[in-house]
Coordinates of C-alpha atoms and ligand atoms in Angstrom, one line a residue:
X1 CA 112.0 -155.5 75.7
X2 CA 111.0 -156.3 72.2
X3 CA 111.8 -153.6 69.5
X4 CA 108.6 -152.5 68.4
X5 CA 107.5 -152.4 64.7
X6 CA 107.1 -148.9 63.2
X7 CA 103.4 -148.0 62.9
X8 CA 101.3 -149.4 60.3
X9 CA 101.2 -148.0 56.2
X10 CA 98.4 -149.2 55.0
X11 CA 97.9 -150.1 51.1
X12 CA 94.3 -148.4 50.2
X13 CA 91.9 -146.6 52.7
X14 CA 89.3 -144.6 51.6
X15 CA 88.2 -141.3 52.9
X16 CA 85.4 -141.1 54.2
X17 CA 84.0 -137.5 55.8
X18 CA 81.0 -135.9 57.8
X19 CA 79.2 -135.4 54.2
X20 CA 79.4 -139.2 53.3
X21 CA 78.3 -139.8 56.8
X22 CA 75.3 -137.2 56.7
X23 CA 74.1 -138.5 53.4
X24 CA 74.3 -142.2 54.1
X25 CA 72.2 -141.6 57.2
X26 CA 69.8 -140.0 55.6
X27 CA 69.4 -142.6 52.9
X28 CA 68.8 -144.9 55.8
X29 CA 66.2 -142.8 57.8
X30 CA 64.4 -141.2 55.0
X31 CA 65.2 -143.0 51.2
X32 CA 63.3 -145.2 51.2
X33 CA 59.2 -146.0 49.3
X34 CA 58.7 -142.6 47.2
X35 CA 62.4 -141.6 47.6
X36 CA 64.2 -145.2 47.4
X37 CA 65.9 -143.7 44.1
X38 CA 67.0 -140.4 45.5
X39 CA 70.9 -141.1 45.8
X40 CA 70.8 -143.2 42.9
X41 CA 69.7 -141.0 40.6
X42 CA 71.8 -138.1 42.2
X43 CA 74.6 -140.2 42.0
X44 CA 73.9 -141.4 38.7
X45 CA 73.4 -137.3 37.1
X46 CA 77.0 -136.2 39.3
X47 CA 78.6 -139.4 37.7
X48 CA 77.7 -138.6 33.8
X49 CA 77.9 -134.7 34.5
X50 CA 82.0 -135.3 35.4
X51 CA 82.6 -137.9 32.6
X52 CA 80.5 -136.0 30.0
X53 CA 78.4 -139.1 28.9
X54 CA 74.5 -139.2 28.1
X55 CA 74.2 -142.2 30.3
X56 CA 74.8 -144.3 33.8
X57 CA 73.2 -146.9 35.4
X58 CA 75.0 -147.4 39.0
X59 CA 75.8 -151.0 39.8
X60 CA 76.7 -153.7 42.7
X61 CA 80.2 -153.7 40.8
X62 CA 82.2 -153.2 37.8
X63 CA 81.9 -157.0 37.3
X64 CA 78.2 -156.8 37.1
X65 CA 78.7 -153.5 34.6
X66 CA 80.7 -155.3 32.5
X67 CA 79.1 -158.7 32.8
X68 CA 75.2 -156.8 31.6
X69 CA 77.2 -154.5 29.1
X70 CA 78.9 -157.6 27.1
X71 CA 75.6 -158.9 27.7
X72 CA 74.1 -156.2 26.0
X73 CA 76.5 -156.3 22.8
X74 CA 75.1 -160.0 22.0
X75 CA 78.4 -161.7 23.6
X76 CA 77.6 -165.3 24.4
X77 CA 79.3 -168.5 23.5
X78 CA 81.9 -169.5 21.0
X79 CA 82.2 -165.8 21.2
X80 CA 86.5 -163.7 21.8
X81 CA 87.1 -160.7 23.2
X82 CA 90.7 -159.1 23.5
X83 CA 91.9 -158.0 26.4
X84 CA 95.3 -157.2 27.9
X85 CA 96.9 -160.4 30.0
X86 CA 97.8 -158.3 32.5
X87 CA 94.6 -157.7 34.6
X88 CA 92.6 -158.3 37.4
X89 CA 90.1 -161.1 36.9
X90 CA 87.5 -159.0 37.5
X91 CA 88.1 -158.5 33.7
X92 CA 88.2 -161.3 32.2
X93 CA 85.1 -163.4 34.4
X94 CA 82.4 -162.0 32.7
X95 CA 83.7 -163.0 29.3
X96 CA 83.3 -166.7 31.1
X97 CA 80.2 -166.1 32.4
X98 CA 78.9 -165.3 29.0
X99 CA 80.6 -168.7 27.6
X100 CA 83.2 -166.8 25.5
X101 CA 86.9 -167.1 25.5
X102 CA 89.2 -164.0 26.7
X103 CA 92.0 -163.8 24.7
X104 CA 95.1 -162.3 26.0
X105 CA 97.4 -160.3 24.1
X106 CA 100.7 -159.1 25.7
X107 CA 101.4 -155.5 26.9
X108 CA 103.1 -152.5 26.3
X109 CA 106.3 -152.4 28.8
X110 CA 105.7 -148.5 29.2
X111 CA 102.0 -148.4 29.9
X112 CA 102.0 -151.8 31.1
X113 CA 98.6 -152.1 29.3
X114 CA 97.4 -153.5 25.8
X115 CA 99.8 -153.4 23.3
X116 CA 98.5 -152.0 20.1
X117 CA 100.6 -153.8 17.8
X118 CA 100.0 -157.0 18.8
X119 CA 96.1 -157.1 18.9
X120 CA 95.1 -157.5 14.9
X121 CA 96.7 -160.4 14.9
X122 CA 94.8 -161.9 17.9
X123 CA 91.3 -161.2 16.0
X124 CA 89.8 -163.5 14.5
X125 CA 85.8 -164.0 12.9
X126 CA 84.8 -164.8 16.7
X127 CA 86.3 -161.5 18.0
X128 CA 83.1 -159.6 19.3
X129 CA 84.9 -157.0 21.5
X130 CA 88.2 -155.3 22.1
X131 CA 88.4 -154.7 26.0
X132 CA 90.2 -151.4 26.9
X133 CA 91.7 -151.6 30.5
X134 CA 93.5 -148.7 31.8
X135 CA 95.4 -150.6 34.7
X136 CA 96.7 -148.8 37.6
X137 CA 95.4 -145.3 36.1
X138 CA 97.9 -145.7 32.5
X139 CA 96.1 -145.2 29.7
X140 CA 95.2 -147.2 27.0
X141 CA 96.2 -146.1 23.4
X142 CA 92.5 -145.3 23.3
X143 CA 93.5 -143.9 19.3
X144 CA 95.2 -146.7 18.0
X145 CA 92.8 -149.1 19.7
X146 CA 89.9 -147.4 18.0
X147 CA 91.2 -147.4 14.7
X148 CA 91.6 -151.2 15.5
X149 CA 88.0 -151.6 16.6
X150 CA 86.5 -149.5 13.6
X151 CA 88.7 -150.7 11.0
X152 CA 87.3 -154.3 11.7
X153 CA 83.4 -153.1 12.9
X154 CA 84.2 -154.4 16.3
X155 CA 83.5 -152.5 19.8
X156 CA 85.8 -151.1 21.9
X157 CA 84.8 -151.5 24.9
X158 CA 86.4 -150.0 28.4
X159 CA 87.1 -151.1 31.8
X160 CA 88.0 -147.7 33.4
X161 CA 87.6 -149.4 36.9
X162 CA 91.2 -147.9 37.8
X163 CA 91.2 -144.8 35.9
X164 CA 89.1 -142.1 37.5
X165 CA 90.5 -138.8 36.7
X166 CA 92.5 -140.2 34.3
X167 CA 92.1 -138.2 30.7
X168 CA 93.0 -139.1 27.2
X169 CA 93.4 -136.1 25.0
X170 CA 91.2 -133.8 27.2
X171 CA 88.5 -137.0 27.3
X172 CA 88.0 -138.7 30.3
X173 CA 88.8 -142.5 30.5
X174 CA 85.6 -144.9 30.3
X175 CA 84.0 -142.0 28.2
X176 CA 85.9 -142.9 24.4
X177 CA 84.1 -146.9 23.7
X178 CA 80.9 -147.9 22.9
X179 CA 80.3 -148.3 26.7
X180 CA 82.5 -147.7 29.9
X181 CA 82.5 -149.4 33.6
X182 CA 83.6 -148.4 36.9
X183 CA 84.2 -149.4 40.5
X184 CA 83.5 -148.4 44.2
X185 CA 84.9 -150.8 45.7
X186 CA 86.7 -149.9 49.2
X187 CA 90.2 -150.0 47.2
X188 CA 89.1 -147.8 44.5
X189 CA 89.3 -143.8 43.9
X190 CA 86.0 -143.2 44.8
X191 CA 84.1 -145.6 46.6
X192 CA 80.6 -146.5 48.1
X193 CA 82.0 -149.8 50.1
X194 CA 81.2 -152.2 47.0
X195 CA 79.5 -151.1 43.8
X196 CA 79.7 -150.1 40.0
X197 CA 78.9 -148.1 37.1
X198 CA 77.5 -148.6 33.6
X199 CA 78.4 -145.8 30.9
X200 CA 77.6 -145.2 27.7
X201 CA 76.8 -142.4 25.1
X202 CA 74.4 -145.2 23.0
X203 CA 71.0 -144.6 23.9
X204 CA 70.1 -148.1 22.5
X205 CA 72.5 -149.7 24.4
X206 CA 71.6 -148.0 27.4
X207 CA 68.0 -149.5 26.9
X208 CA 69.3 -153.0 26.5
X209 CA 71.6 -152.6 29.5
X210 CA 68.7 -150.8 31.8
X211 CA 66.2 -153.8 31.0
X212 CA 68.9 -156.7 32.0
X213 CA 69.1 -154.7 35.1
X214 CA 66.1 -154.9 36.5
X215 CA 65.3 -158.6 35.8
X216 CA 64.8 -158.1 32.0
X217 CA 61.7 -155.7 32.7
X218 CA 61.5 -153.2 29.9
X219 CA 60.2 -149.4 30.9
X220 CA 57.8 -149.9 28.6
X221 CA 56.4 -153.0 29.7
X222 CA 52.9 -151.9 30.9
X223 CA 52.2 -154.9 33.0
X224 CA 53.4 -155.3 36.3
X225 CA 56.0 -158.3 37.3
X226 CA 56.9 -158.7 33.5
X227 CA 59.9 -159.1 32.5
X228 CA 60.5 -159.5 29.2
X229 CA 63.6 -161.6 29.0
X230 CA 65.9 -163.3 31.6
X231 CA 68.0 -160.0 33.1
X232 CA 70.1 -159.7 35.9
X233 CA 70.5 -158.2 39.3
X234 CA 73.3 -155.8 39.5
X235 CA 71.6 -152.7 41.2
X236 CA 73.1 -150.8 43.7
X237 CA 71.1 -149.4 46.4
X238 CA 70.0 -146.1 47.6
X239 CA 72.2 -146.4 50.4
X240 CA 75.6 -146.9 48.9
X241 CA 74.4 -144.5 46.2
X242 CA 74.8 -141.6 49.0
X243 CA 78.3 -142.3 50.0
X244 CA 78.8 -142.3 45.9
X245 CA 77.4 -139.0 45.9
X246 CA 79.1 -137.2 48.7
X247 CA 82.4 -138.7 46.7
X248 CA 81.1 -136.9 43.6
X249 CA 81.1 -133.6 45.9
X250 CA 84.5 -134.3 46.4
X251 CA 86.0 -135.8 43.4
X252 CA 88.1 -133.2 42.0
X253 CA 89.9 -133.6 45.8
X254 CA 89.3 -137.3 46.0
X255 CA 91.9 -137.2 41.9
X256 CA 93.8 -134.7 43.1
X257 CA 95.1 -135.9 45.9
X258 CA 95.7 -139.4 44.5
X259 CA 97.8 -137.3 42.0
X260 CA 99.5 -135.6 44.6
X261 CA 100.7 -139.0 46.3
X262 CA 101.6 -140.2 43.2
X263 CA 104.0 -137.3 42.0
X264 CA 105.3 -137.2 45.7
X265 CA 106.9 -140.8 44.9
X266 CA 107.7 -139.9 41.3
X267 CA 109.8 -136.9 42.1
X268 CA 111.9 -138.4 44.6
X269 CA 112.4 -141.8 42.8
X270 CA 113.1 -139.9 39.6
X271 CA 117.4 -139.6 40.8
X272 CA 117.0 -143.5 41.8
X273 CA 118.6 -145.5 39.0
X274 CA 116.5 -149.0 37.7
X275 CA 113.1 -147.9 39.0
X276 CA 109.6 -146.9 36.9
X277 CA 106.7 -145.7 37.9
X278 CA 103.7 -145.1 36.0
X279 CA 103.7 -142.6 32.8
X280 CA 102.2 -139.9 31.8
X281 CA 102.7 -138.9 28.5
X282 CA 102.1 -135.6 27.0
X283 CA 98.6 -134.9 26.5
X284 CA 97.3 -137.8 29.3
X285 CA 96.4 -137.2 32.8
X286 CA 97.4 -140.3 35.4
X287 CA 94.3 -140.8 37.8
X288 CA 97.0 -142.3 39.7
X289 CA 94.7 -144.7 41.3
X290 CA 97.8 -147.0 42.2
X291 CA 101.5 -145.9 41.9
X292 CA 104.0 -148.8 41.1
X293 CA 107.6 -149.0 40.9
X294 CA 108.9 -151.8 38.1
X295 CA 112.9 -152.4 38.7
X296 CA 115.1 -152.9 35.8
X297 CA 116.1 -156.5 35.5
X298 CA 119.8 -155.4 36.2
X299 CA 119.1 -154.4 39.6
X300 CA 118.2 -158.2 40.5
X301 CA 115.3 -156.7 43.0
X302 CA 112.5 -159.2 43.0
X303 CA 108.9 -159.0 44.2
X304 CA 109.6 -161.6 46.6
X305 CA 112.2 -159.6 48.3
X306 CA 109.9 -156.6 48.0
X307 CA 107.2 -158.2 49.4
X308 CA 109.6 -159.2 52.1
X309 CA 111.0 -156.0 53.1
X310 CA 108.0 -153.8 52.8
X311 CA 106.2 -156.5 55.0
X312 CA 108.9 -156.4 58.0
X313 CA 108.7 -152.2 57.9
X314 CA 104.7 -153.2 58.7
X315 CA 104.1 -151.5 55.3
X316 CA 101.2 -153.1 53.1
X317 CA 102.6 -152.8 49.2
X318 CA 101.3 -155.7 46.7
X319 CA 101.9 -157.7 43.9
X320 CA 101.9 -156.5 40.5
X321 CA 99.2 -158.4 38.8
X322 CA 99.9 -161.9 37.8
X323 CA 99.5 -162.5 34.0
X324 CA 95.6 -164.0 33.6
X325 CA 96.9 -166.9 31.4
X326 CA 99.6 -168.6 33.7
X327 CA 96.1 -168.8 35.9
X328 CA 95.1 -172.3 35.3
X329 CA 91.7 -171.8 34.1
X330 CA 92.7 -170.2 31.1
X331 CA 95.4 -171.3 28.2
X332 CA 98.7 -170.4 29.2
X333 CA 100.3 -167.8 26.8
X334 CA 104.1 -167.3 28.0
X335 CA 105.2 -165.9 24.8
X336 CA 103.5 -162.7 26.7
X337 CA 106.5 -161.8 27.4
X338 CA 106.1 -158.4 29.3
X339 CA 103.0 -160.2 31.2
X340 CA 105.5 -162.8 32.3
X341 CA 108.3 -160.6 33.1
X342 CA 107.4 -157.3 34.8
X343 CA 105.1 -158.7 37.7
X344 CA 108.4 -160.4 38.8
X345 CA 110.2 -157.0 39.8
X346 CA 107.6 -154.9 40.6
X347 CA 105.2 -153.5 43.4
X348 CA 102.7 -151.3 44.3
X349 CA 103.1 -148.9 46.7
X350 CA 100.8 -147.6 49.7
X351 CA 98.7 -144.2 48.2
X352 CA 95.7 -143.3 50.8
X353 CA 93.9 -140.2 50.8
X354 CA 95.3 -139.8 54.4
X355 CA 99.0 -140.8 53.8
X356 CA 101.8 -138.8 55.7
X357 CA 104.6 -137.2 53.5
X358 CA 106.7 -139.0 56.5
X359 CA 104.8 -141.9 55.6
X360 CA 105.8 -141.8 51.9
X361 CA 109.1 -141.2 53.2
X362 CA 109.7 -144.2 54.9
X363 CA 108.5 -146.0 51.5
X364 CA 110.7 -143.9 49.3
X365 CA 114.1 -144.9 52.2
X366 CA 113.0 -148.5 51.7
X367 CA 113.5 -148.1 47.7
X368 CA 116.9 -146.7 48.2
X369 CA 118.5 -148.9 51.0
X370 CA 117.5 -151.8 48.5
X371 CA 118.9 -149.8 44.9
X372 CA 122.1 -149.4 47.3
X373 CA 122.9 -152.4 48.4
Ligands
LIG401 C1 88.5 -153.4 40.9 C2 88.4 -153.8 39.5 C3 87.4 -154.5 38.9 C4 86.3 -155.1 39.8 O1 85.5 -154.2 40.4 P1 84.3 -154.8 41.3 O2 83.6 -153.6 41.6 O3 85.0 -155.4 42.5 O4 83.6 -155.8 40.5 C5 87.3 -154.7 37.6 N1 88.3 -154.2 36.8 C6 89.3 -153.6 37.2 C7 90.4 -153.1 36.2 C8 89.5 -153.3 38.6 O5 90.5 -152.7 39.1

């Protein structure tokens, strides 16, 4: 007989109960003509009433967020914007949608995002944005970045996409520059299957934001199928907006368990010498959206051997994010160091809302057999 695999870890599932259920079949039996904005704007109030902003404008995606906010702030070609080279792409396409350049400045090997230091040197009289990203939950310098920003009358702008429940200071991520975005996508803290969000506390912004969404049609704009520049389509709709806000009934439970997972692994691989996980400094709260071990160079693990064993104990961990510019569609900048270095002994680990402590076990007993060997 075959020796059986042990059962299935999986990376990111999200949880999904009889209130998300109930309100998404109501959306589809009754929200719709006179009440096709129900969810949305529910979902939209529950959104800015956690992160303390004056505005939201819910989304197909955090791309699309971004994409209409950059938009928004006059970004178009010839244009720069700063961001960390460690990211998703999500980050960094609509910067090329708009016909502007991302720059990529290297990271902080602590927080694994932006490093402060290096970004005055990247700016330049085509910088029109410095783009905040909290990856895997870390956060930003917000404070230093903002100094940065102001000092040289440029926006900080953030992509918190990873950092619900994360809190800078007592303020919550994607609520400190001149506009914030979000995700729901099926990976992320709080989902609605695919979708976004646009926040900001600049009421003029806002405006400009809320007329590229609906095809360029101002709210002022008295005549009907008007639109009074070329917009976008980014909504979300009335259906996804109730899963959204059944999650918002259950957010503080939604962060806190994502917490919980994460200080779970943190605790236990704390004793283990050579491995990192994610910080959290003194006066910073981790969202924890994605908990990730980074192995000192001297203990020779690689991601390839990571990948390798985690995928023959049938448990789904993944990559650390490849540096943006050793993609070839953008310049390659090897002289980011820590970009180039740290995705090549690290990984993130599985951190479902459903996850076993047995289940984290077993991840945790991997770590060790290969620090021992
Ligand atoms: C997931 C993610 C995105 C993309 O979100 P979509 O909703 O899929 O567009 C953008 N930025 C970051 C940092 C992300 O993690």
């Amino acid at each position: 007989m075959a020796v059986s695999k042990p059962p299935r870890i999986l990376y990111t599932k999200p949880s999904i109960t009889a209130l998300e259920a109930e309100y998404a079949a109501d959306a589809a039996a009754n929200g719709w003509g006179e009440r096709c904005y129900d969810y949305i704007n529910r979902f939209e109030a529950a959104f800015k009433d956690h992160l303390g902003v004056s505005h939201a404008i819910a989304t197909s995606s955090c791309t699309g967020a971004l994409h209409m906010g950059m938009a928004a702030l006059g970004i178009g070609p010839g244009d720069e914007v700063i961001l960390a080279d460690t990211n998703w792409i999500a980050s960094a396409a609509p910067i090329a949608h708009l016909g502007a350049r991302p720059v990529f400045v290297d990271i902080r090997p602590d927080s694994w995002c932006i490093d402060p230091d290096l970004i005055e040197d990247a700016i330049t009289p085509r910088t029109r944005a410095i783009l905040a990203v909290h990856l895997y939950g870390n956060l930003c310098d917000m404070e230093r970045l903002l100094a940065i920003g102001g000092a040289h009358g440029i926006p900080v702008i953030e992509d918190a996409a990873e950092a619900i429940g994360s809190e800078y200071f007592g303020k919550r991520a994607g609520s400190m520059g001149r506009f914030g975005a979000f995700s729901f996508h099926g990976t992320k803290t709080v989902t609605t299957g695919e979708g976004g969000m646009f926040v900001t506390d600049d009421a003029a912004l806002y405006e400009r934001v809320l007329t590229l969404s609906n095809h360029g049609r101002s709210r002022g704009q008295p005549k009907q199928f008007w639109p009074d520049m070329v917009g976008f389509k980014y909504k979300m709709s009335n259906v996804q907006a109730a899963l959204g806000y059944a999650q918002m009934q259950r957010i503080e439970q939604l962060i806190g368990r994502k917490r919980q997972i994460f200080h779970y692994y943190r605790d236990r691989l704390r004793d283990f010498p050579g491995v990192r996980m994610n910080p959290e400094p003194s006066n910073v709260v981790n969202g924890a959206w994605m908990p990730t071990v980074v192995f000192d160079k001297e203990t020779g693990i690689t991601r390839e051997q990571l990948s390798a064993t985690f995928a023959g104990e049938n448990i789904d961990a993944r990559v650390f994010f490849h540096p943006l510019s050793s993609l070839e569609m953008f310049d390659s900048v090897p002289a980011n160091r820590h970009a180039w270095d740290i995705p090549a002994r690290a990984m993130n680990l599985p951190s479902y809302h459903d996850m076993t402590d047995h289940e984290q076990d077993r991840v945790i007993a991997i770590i060790g057999r290969l620090l021992d060997k």
